[in-house]
mmCIF file of C-alpha atoms in Angstrom:
data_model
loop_
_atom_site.group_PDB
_atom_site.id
_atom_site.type_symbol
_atom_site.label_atom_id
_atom_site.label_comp_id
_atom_site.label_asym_id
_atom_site.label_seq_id
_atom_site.Cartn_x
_atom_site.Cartn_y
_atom_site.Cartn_z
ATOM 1 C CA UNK A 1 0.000 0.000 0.000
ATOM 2 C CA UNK A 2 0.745 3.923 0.166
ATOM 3 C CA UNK A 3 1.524 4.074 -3.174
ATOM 4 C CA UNK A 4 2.262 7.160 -4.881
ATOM 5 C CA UNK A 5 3.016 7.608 -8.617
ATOM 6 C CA UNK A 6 4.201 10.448 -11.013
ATOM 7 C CA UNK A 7 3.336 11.328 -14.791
ATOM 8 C CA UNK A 8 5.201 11.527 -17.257
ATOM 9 C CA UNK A 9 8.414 9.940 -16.162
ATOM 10 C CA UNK A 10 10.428 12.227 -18.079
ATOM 11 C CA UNK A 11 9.729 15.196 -20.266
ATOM 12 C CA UNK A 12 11.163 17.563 -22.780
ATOM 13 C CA UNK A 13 9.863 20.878 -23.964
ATOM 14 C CA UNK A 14 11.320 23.677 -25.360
ATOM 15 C CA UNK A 15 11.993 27.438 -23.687
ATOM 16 C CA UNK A 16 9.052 29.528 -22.792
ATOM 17 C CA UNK A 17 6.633 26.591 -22.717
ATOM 18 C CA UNK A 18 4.463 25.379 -20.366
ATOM 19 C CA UNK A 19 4.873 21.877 -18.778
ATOM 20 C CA UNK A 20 2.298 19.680 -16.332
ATOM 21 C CA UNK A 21 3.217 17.209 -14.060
ATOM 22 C CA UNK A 22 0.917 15.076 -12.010
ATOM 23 C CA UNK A 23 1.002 13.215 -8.710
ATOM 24 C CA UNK A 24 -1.218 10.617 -7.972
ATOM 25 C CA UNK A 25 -1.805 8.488 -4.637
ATOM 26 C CA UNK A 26 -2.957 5.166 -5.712
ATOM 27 C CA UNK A 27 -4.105 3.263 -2.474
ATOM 28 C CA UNK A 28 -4.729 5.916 -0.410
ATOM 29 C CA UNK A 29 -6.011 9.587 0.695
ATOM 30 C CA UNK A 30 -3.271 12.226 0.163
ATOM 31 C CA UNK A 31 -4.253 15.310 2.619
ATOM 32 C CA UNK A 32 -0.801 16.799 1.907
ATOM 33 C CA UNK A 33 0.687 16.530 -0.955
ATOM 34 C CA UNK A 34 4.943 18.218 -1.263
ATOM 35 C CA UNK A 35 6.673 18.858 -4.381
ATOM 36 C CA UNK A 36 10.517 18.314 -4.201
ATOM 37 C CA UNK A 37 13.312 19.615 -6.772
ATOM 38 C CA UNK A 38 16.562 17.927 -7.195
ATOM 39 C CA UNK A 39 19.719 18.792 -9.311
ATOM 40 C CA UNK A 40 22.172 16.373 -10.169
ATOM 41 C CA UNK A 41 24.155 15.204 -7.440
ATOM 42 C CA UNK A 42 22.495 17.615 -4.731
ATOM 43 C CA UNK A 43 19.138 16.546 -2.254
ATOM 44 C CA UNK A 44 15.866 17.480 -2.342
ATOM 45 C CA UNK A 45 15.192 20.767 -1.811
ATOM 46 C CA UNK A 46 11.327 21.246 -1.176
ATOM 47 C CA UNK A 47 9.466 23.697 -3.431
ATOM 48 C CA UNK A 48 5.831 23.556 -1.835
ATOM 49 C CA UNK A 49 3.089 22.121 0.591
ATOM 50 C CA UNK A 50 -0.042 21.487 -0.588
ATOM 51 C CA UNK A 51 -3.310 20.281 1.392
ATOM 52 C CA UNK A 52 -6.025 19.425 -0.213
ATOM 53 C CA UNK A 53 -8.604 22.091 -1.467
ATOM 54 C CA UNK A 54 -6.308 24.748 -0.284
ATOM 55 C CA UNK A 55 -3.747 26.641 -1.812
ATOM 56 C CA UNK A 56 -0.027 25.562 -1.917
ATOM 57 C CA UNK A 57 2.067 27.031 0.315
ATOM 58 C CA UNK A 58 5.522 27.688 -1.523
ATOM 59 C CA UNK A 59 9.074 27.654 0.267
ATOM 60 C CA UNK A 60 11.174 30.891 0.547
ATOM 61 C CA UNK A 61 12.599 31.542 -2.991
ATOM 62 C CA UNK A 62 10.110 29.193 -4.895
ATOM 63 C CA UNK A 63 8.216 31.914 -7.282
ATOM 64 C CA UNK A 64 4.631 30.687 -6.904
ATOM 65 C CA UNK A 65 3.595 32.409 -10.189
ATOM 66 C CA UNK A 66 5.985 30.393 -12.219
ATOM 67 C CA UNK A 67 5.331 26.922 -10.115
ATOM 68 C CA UNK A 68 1.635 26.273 -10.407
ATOM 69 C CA UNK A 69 0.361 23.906 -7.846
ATOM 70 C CA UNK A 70 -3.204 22.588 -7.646
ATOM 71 C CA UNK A 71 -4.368 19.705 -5.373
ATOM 72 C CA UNK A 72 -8.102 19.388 -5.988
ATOM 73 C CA UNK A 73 -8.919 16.158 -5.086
ATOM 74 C CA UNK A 74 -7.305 13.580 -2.487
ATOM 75 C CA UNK A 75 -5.898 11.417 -5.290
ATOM 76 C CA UNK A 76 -4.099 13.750 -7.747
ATOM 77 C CA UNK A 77 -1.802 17.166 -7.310
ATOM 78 C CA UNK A 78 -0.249 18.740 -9.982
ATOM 79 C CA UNK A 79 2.726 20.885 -10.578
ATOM 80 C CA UNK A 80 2.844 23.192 -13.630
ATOM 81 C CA UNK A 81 5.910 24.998 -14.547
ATOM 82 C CA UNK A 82 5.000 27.936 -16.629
ATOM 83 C CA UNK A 83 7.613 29.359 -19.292
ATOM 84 C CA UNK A 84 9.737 26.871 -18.306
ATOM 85 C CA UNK A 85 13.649 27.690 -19.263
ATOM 86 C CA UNK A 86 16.819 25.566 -18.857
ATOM 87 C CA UNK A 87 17.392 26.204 -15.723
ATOM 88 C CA UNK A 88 14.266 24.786 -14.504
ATOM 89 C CA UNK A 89 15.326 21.590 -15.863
ATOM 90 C CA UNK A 90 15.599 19.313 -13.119
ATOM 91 C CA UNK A 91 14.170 15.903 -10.924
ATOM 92 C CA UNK A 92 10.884 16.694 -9.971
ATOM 93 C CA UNK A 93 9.599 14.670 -7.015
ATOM 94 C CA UNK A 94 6.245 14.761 -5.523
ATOM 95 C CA UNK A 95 5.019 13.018 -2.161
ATOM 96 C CA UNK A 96 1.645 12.516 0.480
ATOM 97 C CA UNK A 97 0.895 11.699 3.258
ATOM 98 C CA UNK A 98 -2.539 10.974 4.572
ATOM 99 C CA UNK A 99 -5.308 8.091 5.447
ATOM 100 C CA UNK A 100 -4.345 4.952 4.009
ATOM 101 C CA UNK A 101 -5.911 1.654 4.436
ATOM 102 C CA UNK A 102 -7.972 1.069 7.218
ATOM 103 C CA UNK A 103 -8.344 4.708 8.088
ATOM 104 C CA UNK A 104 -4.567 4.674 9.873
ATOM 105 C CA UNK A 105 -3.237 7.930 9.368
ATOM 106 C CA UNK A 106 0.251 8.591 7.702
ATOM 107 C CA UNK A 107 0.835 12.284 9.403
ATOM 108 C CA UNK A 108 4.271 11.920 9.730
ATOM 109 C CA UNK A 109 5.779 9.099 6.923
ATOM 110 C CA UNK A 110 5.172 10.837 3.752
ATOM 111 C CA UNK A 111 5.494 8.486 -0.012
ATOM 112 C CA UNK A 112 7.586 9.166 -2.172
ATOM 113 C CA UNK A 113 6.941 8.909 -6.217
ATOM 114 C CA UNK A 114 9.639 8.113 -8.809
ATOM 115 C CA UNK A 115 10.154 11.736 -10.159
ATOM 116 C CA UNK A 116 9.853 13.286 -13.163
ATOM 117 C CA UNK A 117 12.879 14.364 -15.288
ATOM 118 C CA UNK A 118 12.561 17.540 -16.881
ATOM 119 C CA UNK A 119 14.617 19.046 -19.879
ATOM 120 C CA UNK A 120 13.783 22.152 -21.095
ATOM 121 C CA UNK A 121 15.768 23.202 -24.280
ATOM 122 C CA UNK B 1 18.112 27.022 11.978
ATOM 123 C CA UNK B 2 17.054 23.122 11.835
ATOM 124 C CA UNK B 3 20.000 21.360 9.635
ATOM 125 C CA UNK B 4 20.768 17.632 9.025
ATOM 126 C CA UNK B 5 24.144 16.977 7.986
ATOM 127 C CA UNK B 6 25.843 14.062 6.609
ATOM 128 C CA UNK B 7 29.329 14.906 6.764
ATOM 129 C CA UNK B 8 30.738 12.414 3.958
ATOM 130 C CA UNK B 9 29.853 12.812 0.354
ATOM 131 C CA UNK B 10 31.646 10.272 -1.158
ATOM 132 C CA UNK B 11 32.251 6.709 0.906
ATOM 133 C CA UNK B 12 34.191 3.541 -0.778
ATOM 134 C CA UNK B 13 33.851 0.208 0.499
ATOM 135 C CA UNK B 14 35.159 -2.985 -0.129
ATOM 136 C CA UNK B 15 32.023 -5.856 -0.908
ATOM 137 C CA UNK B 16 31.761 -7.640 2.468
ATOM 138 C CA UNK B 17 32.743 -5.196 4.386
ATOM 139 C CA UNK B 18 30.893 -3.138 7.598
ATOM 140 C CA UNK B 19 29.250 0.300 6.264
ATOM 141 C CA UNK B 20 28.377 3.204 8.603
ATOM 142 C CA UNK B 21 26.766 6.463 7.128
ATOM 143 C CA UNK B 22 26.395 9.331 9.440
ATOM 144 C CA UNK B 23 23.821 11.919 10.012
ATOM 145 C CA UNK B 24 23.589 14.509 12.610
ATOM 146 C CA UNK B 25 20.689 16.818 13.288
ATOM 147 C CA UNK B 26 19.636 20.105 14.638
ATOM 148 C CA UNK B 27 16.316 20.136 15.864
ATOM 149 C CA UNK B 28 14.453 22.450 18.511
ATOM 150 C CA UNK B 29 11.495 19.709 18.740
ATOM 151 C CA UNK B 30 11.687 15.819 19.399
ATOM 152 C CA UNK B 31 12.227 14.468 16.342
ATOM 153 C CA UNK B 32 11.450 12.009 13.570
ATOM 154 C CA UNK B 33 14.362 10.813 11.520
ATOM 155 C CA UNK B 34 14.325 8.642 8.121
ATOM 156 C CA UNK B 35 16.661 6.952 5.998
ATOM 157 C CA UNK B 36 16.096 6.633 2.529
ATOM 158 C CA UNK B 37 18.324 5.202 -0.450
ATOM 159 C CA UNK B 38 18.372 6.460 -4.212
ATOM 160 C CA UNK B 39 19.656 5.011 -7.559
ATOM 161 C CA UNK B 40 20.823 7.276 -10.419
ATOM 162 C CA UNK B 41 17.656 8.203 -12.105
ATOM 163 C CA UNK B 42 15.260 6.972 -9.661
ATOM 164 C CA UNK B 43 12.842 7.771 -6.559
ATOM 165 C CA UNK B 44 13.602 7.621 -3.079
ATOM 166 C CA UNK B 45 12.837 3.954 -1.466
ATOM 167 C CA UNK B 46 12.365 4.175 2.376
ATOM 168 C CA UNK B 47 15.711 1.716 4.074
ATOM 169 C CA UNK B 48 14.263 2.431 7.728
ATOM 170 C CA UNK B 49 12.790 5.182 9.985
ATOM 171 C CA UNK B 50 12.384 5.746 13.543
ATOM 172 C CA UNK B 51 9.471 7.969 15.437
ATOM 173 C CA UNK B 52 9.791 6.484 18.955
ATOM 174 C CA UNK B 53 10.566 4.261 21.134
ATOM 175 C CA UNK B 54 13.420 1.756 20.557
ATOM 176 C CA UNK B 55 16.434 4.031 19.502
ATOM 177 C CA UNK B 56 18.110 0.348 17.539
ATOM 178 C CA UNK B 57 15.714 0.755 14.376
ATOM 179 C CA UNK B 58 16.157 -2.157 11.926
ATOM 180 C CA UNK B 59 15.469 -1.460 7.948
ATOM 181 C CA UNK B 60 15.342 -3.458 4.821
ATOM 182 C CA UNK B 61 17.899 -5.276 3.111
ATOM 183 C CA UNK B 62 20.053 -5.560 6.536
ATOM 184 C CA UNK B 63 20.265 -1.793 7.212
ATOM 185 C CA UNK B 64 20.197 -0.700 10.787
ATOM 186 C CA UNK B 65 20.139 2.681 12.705
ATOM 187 C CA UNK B 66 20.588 3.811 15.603
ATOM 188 C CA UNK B 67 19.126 7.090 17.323
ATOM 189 C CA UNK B 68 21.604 8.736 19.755
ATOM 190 C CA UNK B 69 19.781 11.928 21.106
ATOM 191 C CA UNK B 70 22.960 12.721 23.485
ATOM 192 C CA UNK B 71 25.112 13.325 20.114
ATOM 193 C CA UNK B 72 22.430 14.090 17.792
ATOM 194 C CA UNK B 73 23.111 11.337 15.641
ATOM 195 C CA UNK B 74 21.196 8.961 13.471
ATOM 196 C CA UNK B 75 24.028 6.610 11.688
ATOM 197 C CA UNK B 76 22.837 4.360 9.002
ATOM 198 C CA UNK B 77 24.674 0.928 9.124
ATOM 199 C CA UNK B 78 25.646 -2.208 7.348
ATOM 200 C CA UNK B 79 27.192 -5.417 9.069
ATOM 201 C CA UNK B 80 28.456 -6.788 5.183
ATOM 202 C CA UNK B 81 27.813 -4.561 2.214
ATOM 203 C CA UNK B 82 26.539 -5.915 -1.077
ATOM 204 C CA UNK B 83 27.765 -4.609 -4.718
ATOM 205 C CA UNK B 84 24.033 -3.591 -5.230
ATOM 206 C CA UNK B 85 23.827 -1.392 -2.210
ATOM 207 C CA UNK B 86 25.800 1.146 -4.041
ATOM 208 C CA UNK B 87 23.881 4.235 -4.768
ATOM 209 C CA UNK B 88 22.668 7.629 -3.019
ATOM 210 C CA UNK B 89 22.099 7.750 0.860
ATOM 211 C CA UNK B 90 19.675 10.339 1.985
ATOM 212 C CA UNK B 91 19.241 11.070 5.739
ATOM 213 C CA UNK B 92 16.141 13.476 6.516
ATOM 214 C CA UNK B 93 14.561 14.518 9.485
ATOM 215 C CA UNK B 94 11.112 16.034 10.488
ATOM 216 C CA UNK B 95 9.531 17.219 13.890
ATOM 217 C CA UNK B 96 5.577 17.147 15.123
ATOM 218 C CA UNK B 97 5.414 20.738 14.963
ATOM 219 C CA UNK B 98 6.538 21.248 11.581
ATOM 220 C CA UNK B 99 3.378 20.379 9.637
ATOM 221 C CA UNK B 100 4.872 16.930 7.896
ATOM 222 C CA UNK B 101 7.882 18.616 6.406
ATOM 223 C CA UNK B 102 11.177 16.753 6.268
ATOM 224 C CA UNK B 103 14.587 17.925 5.612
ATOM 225 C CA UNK B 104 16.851 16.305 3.888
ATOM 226 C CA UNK B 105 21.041 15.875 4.352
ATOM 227 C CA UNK B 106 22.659 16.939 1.354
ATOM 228 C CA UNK B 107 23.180 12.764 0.389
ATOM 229 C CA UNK B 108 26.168 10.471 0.577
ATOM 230 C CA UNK B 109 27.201 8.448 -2.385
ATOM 231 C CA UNK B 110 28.386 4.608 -2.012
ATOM 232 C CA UNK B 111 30.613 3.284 -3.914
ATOM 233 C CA UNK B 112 31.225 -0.674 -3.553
ATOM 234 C CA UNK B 113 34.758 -1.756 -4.578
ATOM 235 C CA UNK B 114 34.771 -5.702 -5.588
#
């Protein structure tokens, strides 16, 4: 169980377009839902918090307007990065945390998903 | 400022041999600490975590660690490494007033010598 997964698995696009990435939870109820960034050989710097039906809350330095979050329903977030450029090429990861199974809740264990690999040319 | 810190980047070991990863923390709340493993390419997959209780936490594949709030420490380790266990080692920690959020050491890669 508490499985979370991640479309597309990779991407490219070129400058000044727009790309969507979602986040599903599979087997469970994602209440929060965090989007992750990572750059080769460096960690995972979080971008954003998102709870369900509310709006994401972004990280010092994350530009909100340019990282579109949405997490309308308890199954699916999604990150949009608007006008993407090179720069924002990068590992995308996305996890939740929630009520899985049996109504147990997962408030402090969050899933991850396998990232998405963006490449913006 | 709340910090994990894995002090070695880069780690070599022979196959067979004992493997210790460190991690220390700095953390104004009790906290919750994780260790999580990542090949080139791929997601994170969960080794072991540890939110209470017994501070000897034992993980998958044979990975153990051990909570030390005296020192601040929660060292990921390995009685006999395998050639597969070589990838990225991620230490992160979190804290029950922090709204779920987990920070994350800055990694330390494993190489396996044969």
């Amino acid at each position: 169980g508490a499985v979370v997964s991640q479309h597309p698995s990779w991407v490219i696009c070129k400058s000044g377009t727009s790309v969507k990435i979602e986040c599903r939870s599979l087997d469970f109820q994602a209440t929060t839902m965090f989007w992750y960034r990572q750059f080769p050989k460096q960690s995972l710097m979080l971008m954003a918090t998102s709870n369900e039906g509310s709006k994401a809350t972004y990280e010092q330095g994350v530009e909100k307007d340019k990282f579109l979050i949405n997490h309308a329903s308890l199954t699916l977030s999604t990150l949009t990065v608007t006008s993407a450029h090179p720069e924002d090429s990068s590992f995308y990861i996305c996890s939740a945390r929630g009520r899985l199974a049996g109504g147990i809740s997962s408030y402090n264990e969050q899933f991850f998903g396998p990232g998405t690999r963006l490449t913006v040319l | 400022a709340q910090s994990v810190t894995q002090p070695d980047i880069h780690i070599t070991v022979s196959e067979g041999a004992s493997l210790e990863l460190r991690c220390n923390y700095s953390y104004g709340a009790t906290p919750y600490l994780f260790w999580y493993v990542q090949s080139p390419g791929q997601g994170l997959q969960l080794l072991l975590k540890y939110f209470s209780g017994d501070t000897l936490v034992q993980g998958i594949k044979g990975f153990e660690a051990e909570f030390k709030r005296s020192q601040s420490s929660f060292n990921l380790r390995k009685p006999s490494v395998h050639w597969s266990d070589a990838a990225e080692y991620f230490c992160a920690v979190g804290s029950y007033n922090q709204g779920g959020k987990l920070i994350f050491g800055q990694g330390t890669e494993l190489s396996v010598k044969p």
